[in-house]
């Protein structure tokens, strides 16, 4: 796609949080004509400062050919698409919704059917990789939908992702794969916190635990990524505790729909719920370790942004 073609393709991004802001910014820098949408004026101003355009309501994205939905949960997806100021009824037929939020597979299937009835295309396209990879255009996209939708969105997908997995022809498959990822991610964060808490309780140096485990078989991507937050005592939310309560609840809900138990995910959900109940819900998800701090009295590195300290 030429620079001129990119400019003629109008792209909207609903949700300028960590992932949405990074994605909108990288697409803008690659030459796409991007308009960001967020209820928070500060987020809109930040995107304008980065060179983009912004609007306050989804219906103001009526001119867009492709709209990315990068909001927090299923109810927000419903609101920005079909609510009083939703974008769907204002889009031209043939426009495409790139649904990137983590939602239940059953909701993704229903969204696909409802959008098709409105003459719109949809890709069920959850994203993974965190804020840093969103900003660098190196996300993983787990997508499903019609071949026509993939073709229409191909340049935008190439611009935002290092890897696009084409998982099937129908919405719901992408969200199913994301749910597998979120089960593992949530369990790995909770387990990393428990392992660090045990090591600290046994008197081991937290820095040494990190050094040894990241070079041993017990390592995981989440251990390597999140434990440094604990070591720095900085729980600034890159991804918050409450996000994993939402995602692991979707795992639980989907398990009930399938009559399938998910006991390990359920245990991780309880730990995140405990952290949120203790007042840490909006802190970084690594703050789940503070549950163990309260239960066993371990001393954590002092949090730079936590007035409660230890």
XYZ file of C-alpha atoms in Angstrom:
310
model
C 0.000 0.000 0.000
C 1.403 3.398 -0.996
C 1.589 6.380 1.338
C -1.278 7.972 -0.605
C -3.434 4.870 -0.168
C -2.704 4.810 3.559
C -3.822 8.416 3.882
C -7.060 7.690 2.033
C -7.890 4.790 4.377
C -9.666 6.288 7.370
C -8.880 4.309 10.547
C -10.575 4.828 13.912
C -9.290 3.511 17.234
C -11.789 3.394 20.104
C -9.998 3.213 23.438
C -6.723 5.080 23.931
C -5.468 3.124 26.922
C -2.056 1.473 26.979
C -2.776 -0.910 24.102
C -5.035 1.379 22.084
C -2.726 4.380 22.361
C 0.279 2.347 21.265
C -1.609 0.860 18.333
C -3.084 4.191 17.225
C 0.299 5.886 17.479
C 2.185 3.246 15.507
C -0.446 3.251 12.735
C -0.268 7.060 12.592
C 3.528 6.986 12.350
C 3.257 4.482 9.503
C 1.183 6.923 7.483
C -2.384 5.837 8.132
C -5.043 8.507 8.638
C -5.940 7.690 12.249
C -8.585 9.206 14.503
C -8.515 8.162 18.161
C -11.566 8.083 20.406
C -11.645 8.053 24.205
C -13.877 9.463 26.923
C -10.783 10.745 28.760
C -9.699 14.174 27.535
C -6.147 13.508 28.687
C -5.863 10.457 26.447
C -7.285 12.351 23.488
C -4.855 15.220 24.078
C -1.920 12.796 24.287
C -2.796 11.306 20.909
C -3.173 14.758 19.350
C 0.230 15.664 20.808
C 1.616 12.598 19.014
C 0.264 13.966 15.733
C -3.088 12.200 15.478
C -6.686 13.405 15.483
C -9.175 12.673 18.243
C -12.900 12.659 18.981
C -14.850 12.194 22.197
C -17.597 9.825 21.000
C -17.641 6.727 18.784
C -20.358 8.115 16.507
C -17.830 10.748 15.377
C -15.917 7.932 13.651
C -18.683 7.554 11.042
C -16.214 8.508 8.284
C -13.907 5.570 9.047
C -13.440 2.540 6.824
C -11.917 0.422 9.614
C -12.632 0.852 13.334
C -10.470 -0.855 15.960
C -12.184 -1.513 19.280
C -9.544 -1.607 22.040
C -11.641 -1.110 25.170
C -11.550 -2.921 28.513
C -14.457 -5.371 28.521
C -17.513 -6.753 26.787
C -19.928 -4.183 28.177
C -17.754 -1.362 26.832
C -17.645 -3.094 23.435
C -21.437 -3.179 23.441
C -21.632 0.492 24.427
C -19.188 1.872 21.850
C -20.703 -0.188 19.030
C -24.445 -0.193 19.754
C -24.975 2.355 22.555
C -26.621 5.768 22.317
C -23.413 7.245 20.871
C -22.266 4.002 19.255
C -20.558 3.926 15.901
C -22.329 1.038 14.164
C -25.445 2.756 12.840
C -23.345 5.601 11.416
C -20.832 3.532 9.419
C -21.136 3.017 5.683
C -22.031 -0.526 4.585
C -18.913 -2.578 3.934
C -16.931 -0.919 6.710
C -14.998 -3.209 9.048
C -14.897 -3.564 12.828
C -11.610 -4.943 14.146
C -12.707 -6.163 17.587
C -9.530 -6.357 19.702
C -10.900 -6.399 23.255
C -10.858 -9.606 25.294
C -14.457 -10.843 25.407
C -16.202 -14.180 25.818
C -16.158 -16.291 22.635
C -19.959 -16.454 22.786
C -20.146 -12.642 22.739
C -17.733 -12.461 19.805
C -19.955 -14.828 17.799
C -23.037 -12.728 18.548
C -21.219 -9.527 17.595
C -20.281 -11.013 14.250
C -23.906 -11.904 13.518
C -25.230 -8.490 14.572
C -22.649 -6.586 12.530
C -23.292 -8.738 9.466
C -26.991 -7.857 9.778
C -25.951 -4.182 9.622
C -23.950 -4.769 6.437
C -20.607 -4.522 8.233
C -17.615 -6.860 8.315
C -15.921 -7.970 11.519
C -12.695 -9.611 12.507
C -12.656 -11.208 15.947
C -9.083 -10.083 16.590
C -7.859 -10.045 20.199
C -4.312 -8.756 20.668
C -1.419 -9.747 22.896
C 2.004 -8.344 23.609
C 1.489 -5.479 26.029
C 1.896 -1.735 25.715
C 5.499 -1.882 24.495
C 4.723 -4.134 21.538
C 1.590 -2.125 20.738
C 3.762 0.976 20.485
C 6.335 -0.761 18.269
C 3.734 -2.399 16.013
C 4.791 -5.906 17.049
C 1.617 -7.301 18.579
C 0.328 -10.820 18.129
C -3.181 -10.835 16.674
C -5.367 -13.925 17.117
C -7.971 -13.382 14.439
C -10.926 -15.095 12.844
C -13.404 -13.922 10.234
C -14.209 -13.994 6.544
C -11.424 -13.950 3.942
C -12.860 -10.680 2.599
C -12.443 -9.071 6.026
C -8.835 -10.255 6.313
C -8.091 -8.855 2.861
C -9.688 -5.502 3.671
C -7.782 -5.153 6.950
C -4.488 -6.651 5.808
C -2.452 -3.430 5.684
C -3.674 -2.259 9.074
C -2.967 -5.688 10.562
C 0.527 -5.678 9.063
C 1.083 -2.227 10.523
C 0.119 -3.122 14.085
C 1.368 -6.705 14.406
C 4.481 -8.815 14.100
C 2.326 -11.912 13.752
C -1.271 -12.317 12.591
C -2.747 -15.757 13.223
C -5.630 -16.553 10.873
C -7.564 -19.031 12.974
C -10.832 -19.553 11.131
C -13.662 -18.073 9.106
C -16.064 -17.235 11.919
C -15.968 -14.798 14.856
C -15.448 -16.542 18.190
C -12.357 -18.537 17.259
C -9.999 -15.619 17.839
C -11.552 -14.923 21.236
C -11.319 -18.610 22.128
C -7.583 -18.581 21.453
C -7.125 -15.352 23.444
C -8.895 -16.999 26.362
C -6.339 -19.832 26.365
C -3.599 -17.205 26.434
C -5.240 -15.258 29.257
C -5.726 -18.382 31.362
C -2.003 -19.063 31.103
C -1.009 -15.421 31.578
C -3.128 -14.982 34.698
C -1.983 -18.261 36.245
C 1.658 -17.488 35.451
C 1.494 -14.041 37.108
C -0.178 -15.430 40.226
C 2.305 -18.313 40.349
C 5.267 -15.978 39.853
C 4.023 -13.923 42.807
C 3.601 -17.016 44.971
C 7.051 -18.312 44.045
C 8.684 -14.969 44.827
C 6.797 -14.738 48.116
C 7.955 -18.234 49.118
C 11.553 -17.430 48.267
C 11.459 -14.184 50.226
C 9.801 -15.963 53.180
C 12.663 -18.496 53.157
C 15.162 -15.655 53.349
C 16.391 -15.633 49.758
C 17.469 -12.401 48.100
C 14.698 -11.370 45.639
C 17.240 -10.212 43.045
C 19.027 -13.560 43.234
C 15.732 -15.457 42.895
C 15.041 -13.539 39.694
C 18.533 -14.146 38.304
C 18.456 -17.877 38.976
C 14.868 -18.581 37.872
C 15.170 -16.651 34.611
C 17.972 -19.037 33.708
C 16.189 -22.157 34.927
C 13.341 -24.398 33.821
C 10.812 -22.708 36.112
C 10.973 -19.457 34.163
C 8.017 -18.069 32.215
C 7.505 -14.989 30.051
C 5.310 -13.503 32.767
C 7.846 -14.228 35.533
C 10.561 -12.515 33.501
C 8.322 -9.573 32.605
C 6.468 -8.923 35.880
C 8.929 -9.757 38.662
C 11.097 -6.703 37.827
C 8.080 -4.567 38.822
C 8.189 -6.238 42.228
C 11.957 -5.821 42.509
C 11.658 -2.106 41.722
C 8.724 -1.731 44.107
C 6.853 0.042 41.319
C 3.255 -1.011 40.756
C 2.382 1.613 38.153
C -0.305 -0.220 36.157
C 0.836 -1.404 32.747
C -1.873 -4.054 33.063
C -3.974 -3.880 36.205
C -5.048 -6.530 38.721
C -8.692 -5.882 37.813
C -8.018 -6.762 34.158
C -7.158 -10.321 35.147
C -10.207 -10.545 37.386
C -12.224 -9.743 34.263
C -10.321 -12.149 32.008
C -10.225 -15.066 34.437
C -13.929 -14.575 35.081
C -14.449 -15.031 31.324
C -12.455 -18.272 31.595
C -14.755 -19.334 34.443
C -17.888 -18.314 32.528
C -16.790 -20.160 29.395
C -15.910 -23.231 31.444
C -19.436 -23.233 32.871
C -20.900 -22.951 29.356
C -18.841 -26.006 28.374
C -19.379 -27.890 31.675
C -15.604 -27.918 32.108
C -13.814 -27.217 35.379
C -10.793 -24.881 35.387
C -9.498 -25.260 38.968
C -6.024 -23.760 38.496
C -7.455 -20.673 36.795
C -10.043 -20.457 39.580
C -7.298 -20.411 42.195
C -5.480 -17.609 40.348
C -8.769 -15.692 40.095
C -9.166 -15.870 43.878
C -5.705 -14.393 44.371
C -6.396 -11.480 42.026
C -9.786 -10.967 43.683
C -8.091 -10.876 47.083
C -5.610 -8.287 45.798
C -8.439 -6.133 44.463
C -10.385 -6.481 47.706
C -7.324 -5.282 49.597
C -7.299 -2.105 47.505
C -4.788 -3.020 44.804
C -7.193 -3.520 41.890
C -5.905 -0.580 39.868
C -2.257 -1.326 40.507
C -0.075 -3.388 38.191
C -1.115 -7.040 38.103
C 2.186 -7.980 39.775
C 0.655 -6.402 42.916
C -1.047 -9.758 43.465
C 2.104 -10.527 45.494
C 0.788 -8.120 48.152
C -1.783 -10.782 49.069
C 1.112 -12.965 50.238
C 2.679 -9.982 51.965
C -0.453 -9.561 54.065
C -0.834 -13.269 54.759
C 2.735 -14.069 55.742
C 4.291 -10.753 56.701
C 7.064 -10.848 54.115
C 8.897 -7.618 53.359
C 8.697 -6.481 49.750
C 10.832 -3.818 48.081
C 9.151 -0.521 48.961
C 6.673 0.634 46.332
C 7.609 3.986 44.876
C 3.984 4.878 44.238
C 2.242 3.067 47.101
C 1.574 5.305 50.097
C 0.764 2.221 52.167
C 4.264 0.862 51.642
C 4.510 -2.460 53.458
